PDB file of C-alpha atoms in Angstrom:
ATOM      1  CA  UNK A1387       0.000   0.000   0.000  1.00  0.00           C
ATOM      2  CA  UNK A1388       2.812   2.335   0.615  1.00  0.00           C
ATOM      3  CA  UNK A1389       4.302   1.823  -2.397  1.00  0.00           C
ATOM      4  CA  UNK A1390       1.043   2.778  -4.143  1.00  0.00           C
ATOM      5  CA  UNK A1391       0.898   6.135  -2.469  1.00  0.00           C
ATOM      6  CA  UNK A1392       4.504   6.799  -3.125  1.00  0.00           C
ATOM      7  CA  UNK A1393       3.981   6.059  -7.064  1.00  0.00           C
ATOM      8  CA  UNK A1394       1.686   8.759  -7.062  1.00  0.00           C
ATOM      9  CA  UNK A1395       3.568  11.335  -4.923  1.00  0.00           C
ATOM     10  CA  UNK A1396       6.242  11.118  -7.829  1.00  0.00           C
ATOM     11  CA  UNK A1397       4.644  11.299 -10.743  1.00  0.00           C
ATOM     12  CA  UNK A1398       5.254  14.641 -12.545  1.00  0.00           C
ATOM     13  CA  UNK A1399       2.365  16.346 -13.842  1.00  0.00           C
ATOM     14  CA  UNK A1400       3.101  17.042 -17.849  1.00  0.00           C
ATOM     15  CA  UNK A1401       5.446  16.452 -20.554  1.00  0.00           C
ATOM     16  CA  UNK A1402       6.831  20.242 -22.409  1.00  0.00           C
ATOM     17  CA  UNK A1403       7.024  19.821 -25.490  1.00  0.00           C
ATOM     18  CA  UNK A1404      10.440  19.254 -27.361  1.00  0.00           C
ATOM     19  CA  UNK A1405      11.791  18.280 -24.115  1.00  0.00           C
ATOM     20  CA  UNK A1406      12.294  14.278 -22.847  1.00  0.00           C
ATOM     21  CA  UNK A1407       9.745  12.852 -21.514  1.00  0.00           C
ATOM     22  CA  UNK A1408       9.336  12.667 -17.520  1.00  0.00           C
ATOM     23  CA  UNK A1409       9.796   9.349 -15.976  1.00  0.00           C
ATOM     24  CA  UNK A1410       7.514   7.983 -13.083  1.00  0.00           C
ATOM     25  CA  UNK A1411       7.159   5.131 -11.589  1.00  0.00           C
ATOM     26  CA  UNK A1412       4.181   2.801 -11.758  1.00  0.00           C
ATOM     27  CA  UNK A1413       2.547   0.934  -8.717  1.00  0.00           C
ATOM     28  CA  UNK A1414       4.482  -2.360  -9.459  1.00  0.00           C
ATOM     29  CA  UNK A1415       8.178  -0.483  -9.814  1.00  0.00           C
ATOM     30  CA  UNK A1416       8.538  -0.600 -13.452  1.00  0.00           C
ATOM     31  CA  UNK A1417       9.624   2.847 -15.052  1.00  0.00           C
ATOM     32  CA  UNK A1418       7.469   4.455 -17.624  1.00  0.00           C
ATOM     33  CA  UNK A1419       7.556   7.128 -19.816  1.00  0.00           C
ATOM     34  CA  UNK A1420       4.674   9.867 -18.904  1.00  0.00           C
ATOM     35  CA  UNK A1421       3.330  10.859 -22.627  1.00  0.00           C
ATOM     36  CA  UNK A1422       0.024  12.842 -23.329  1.00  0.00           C
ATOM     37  CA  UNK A1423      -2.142  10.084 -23.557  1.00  0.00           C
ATOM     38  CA  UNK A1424      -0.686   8.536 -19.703  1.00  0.00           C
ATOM     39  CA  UNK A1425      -0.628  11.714 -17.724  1.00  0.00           C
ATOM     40  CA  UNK A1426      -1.175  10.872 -13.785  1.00  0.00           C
ATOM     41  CA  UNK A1427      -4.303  11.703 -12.388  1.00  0.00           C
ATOM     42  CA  UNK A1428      -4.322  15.330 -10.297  1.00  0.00           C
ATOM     43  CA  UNK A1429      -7.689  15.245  -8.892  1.00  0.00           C
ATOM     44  CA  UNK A1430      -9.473  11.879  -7.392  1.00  0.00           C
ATOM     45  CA  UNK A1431     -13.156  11.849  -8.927  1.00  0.00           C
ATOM     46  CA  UNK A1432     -14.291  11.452  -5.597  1.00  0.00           C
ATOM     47  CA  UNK A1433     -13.359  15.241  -4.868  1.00  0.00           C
ATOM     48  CA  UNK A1434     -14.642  16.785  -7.761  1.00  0.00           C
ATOM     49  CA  UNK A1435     -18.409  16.408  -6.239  1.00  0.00           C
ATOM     50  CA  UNK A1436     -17.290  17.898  -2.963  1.00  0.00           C
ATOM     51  CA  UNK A1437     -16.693  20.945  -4.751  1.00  0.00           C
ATOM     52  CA  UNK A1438     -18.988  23.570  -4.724  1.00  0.00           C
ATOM     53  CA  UNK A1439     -20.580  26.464  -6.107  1.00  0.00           C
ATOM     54  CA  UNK A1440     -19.658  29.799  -4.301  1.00  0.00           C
ATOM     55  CA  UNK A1441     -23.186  30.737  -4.329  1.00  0.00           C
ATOM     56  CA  UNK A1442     -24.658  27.673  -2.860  1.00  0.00           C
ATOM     57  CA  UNK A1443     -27.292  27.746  -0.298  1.00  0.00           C
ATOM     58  CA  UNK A1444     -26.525  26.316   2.897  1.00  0.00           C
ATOM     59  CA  UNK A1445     -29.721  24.185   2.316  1.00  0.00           C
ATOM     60  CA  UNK A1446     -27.893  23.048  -0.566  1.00  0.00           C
ATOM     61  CA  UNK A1447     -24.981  22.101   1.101  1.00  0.00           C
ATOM     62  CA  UNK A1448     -26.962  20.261   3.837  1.00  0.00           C
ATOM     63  CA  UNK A1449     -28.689  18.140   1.328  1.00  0.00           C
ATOM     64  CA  UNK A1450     -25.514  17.733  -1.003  1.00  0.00           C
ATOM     65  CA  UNK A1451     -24.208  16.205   2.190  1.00  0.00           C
ATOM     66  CA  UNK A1452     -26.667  13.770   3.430  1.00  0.00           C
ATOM     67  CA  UNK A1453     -27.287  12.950  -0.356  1.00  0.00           C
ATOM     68  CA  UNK A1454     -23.781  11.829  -0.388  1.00  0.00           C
ATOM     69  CA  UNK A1455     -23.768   9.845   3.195  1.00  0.00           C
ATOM     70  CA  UNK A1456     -26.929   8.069   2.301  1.00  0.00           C
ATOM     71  CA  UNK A1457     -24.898   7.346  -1.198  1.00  0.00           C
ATOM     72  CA  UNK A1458     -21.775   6.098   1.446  1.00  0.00           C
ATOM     73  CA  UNK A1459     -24.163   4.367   3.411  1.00  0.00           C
ATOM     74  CA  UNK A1460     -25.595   2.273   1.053  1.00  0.00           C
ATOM     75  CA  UNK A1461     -22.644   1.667  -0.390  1.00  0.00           C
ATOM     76  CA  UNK A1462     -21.023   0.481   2.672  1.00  0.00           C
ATOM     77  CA  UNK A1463     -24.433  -1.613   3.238  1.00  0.00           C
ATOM     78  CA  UNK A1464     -23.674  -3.444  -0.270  1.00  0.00           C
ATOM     79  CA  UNK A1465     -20.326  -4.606   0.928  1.00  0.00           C
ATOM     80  CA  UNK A1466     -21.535  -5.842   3.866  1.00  0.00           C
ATOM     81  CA  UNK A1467     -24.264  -7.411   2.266  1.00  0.00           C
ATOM     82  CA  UNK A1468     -21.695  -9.451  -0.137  1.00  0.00           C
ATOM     83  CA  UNK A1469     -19.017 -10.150   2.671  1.00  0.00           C
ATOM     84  CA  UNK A1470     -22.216 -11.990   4.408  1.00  0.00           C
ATOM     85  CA  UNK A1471     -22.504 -13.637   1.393  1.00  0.00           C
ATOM     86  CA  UNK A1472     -19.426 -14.940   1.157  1.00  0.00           C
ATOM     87  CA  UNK A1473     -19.543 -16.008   4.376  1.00  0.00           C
ATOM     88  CA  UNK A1474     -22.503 -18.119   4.035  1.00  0.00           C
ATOM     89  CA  UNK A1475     -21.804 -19.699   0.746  1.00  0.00           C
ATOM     90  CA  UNK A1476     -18.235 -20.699   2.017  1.00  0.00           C
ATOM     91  CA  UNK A1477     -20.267 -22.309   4.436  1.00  0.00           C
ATOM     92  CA  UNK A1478     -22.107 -23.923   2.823  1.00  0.00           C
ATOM     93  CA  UNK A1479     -19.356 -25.158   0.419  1.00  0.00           C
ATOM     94  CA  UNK A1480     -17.332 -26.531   3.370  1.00  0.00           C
ATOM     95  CA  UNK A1481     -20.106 -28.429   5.443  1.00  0.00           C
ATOM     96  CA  UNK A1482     -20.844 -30.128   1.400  1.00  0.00           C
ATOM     97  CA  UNK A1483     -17.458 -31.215   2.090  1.00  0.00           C
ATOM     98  CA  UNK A1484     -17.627 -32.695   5.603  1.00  0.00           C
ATOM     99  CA  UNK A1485     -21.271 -34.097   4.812  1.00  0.00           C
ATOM    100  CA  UNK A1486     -22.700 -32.015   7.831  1.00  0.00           C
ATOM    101  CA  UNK A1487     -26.784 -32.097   8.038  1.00  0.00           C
ATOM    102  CA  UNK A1488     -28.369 -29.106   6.970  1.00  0.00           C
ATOM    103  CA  UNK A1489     -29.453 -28.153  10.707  1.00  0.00           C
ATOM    104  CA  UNK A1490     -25.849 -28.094  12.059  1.00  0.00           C
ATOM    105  CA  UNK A1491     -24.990 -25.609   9.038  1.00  0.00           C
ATOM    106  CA  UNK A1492     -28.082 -23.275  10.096  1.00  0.00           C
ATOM    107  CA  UNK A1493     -27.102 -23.521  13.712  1.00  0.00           C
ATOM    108  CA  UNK A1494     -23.509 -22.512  12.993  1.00  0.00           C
ATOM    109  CA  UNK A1495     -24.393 -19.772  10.532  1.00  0.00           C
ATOM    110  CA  UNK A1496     -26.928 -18.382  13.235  1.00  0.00           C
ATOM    111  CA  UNK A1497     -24.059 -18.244  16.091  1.00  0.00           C
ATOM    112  CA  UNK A1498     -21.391 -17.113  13.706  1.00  0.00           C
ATOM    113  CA  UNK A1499     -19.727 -14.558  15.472  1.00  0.00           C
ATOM    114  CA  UNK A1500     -18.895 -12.443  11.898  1.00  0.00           C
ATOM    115  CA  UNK A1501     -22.626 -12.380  10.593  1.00  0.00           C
ATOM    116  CA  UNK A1502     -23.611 -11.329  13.613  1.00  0.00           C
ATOM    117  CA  UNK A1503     -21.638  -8.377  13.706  1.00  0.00           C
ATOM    118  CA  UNK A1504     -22.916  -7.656   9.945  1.00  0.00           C
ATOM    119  CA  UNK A1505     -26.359  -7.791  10.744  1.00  0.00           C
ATOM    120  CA  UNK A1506     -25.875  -5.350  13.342  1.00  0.00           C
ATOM    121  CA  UNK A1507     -24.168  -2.758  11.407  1.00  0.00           C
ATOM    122  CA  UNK A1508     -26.431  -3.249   8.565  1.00  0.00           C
ATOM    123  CA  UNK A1509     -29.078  -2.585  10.919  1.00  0.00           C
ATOM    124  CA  UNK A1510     -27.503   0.552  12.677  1.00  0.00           C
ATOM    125  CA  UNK A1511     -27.010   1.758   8.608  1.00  0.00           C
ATOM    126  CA  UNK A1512     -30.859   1.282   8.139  1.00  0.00           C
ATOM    127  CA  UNK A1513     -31.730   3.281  11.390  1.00  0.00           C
ATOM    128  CA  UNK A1514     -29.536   6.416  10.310  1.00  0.00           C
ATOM    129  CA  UNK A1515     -30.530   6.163   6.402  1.00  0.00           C
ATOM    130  CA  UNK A1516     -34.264   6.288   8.297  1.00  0.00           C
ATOM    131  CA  UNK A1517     -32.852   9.408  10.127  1.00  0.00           C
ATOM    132  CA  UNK A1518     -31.918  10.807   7.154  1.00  0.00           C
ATOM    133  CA  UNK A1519     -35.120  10.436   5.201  1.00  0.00           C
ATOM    134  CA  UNK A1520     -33.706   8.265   2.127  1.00  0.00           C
ATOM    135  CA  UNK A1521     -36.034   5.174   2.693  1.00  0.00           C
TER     136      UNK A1521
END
């Protein structure tokens, strides 16, 4: 992960023209040549919607924010949602395996300390997406 945030701290912004072209480094090490077409990213996406108008209301702003938490939340809900998944269906694959009866799998996925966990999260998300009026 370091290394990651290091190959974007050196990147160099543009090529001049008639000049050689800038090296950087990718995420993996290898050099590369920086041309037009492969310039580094300046600005995530991500911050582009936090910017805003100079003009803007502070109603505006209020909703632009909980517009984008409810957008995190349910985001964040999906991911749990999938990890749980996971969970279940390796499982499920496993107790195949072992030839467990179908009532010992239930138990164990009922008691499993992880899904537990998700399902209360997931159901703290729901409460404050219900606090901020997106349901």
């Amino acid at each position: 992960m370091k290394d990651m945030a290091c190959a974007f701290a050196l990147t160099t912004p543009f090529v001049t023209s008639g000049a050689a072209p800038a090296i950087t480094s990718s995420w993996n090490g290898r050099r590369i040549p920086v041309t037009p077409w492969r310039r580094p990213i300046r600005v995530h996406t991500a911050c582009l919607a936090v910017n805003k108008e100079p003009n803007a209301s502070k109603d505006e702003e209020q909703l632009d924010e909980a517009a984008m938490r409810a957008a995190e939340i349910h985001e964040v809900m999906n991911g749990l949602k999938q990890f749980k998944d996971r969970i279940i269906e390796d499982a499920t694959k496993l107790a195949r395996k072992v030839r467990a009866p179908k009532k010992q799998l239930e138990a164990a996925l009922a008691s499993h300390p992880d899904i537990i966990r998700i399902d209360g999260h997931i159901a703290e998300l729901e409460e404050e997406l219900k606090h901020l009026g997106d349901r």
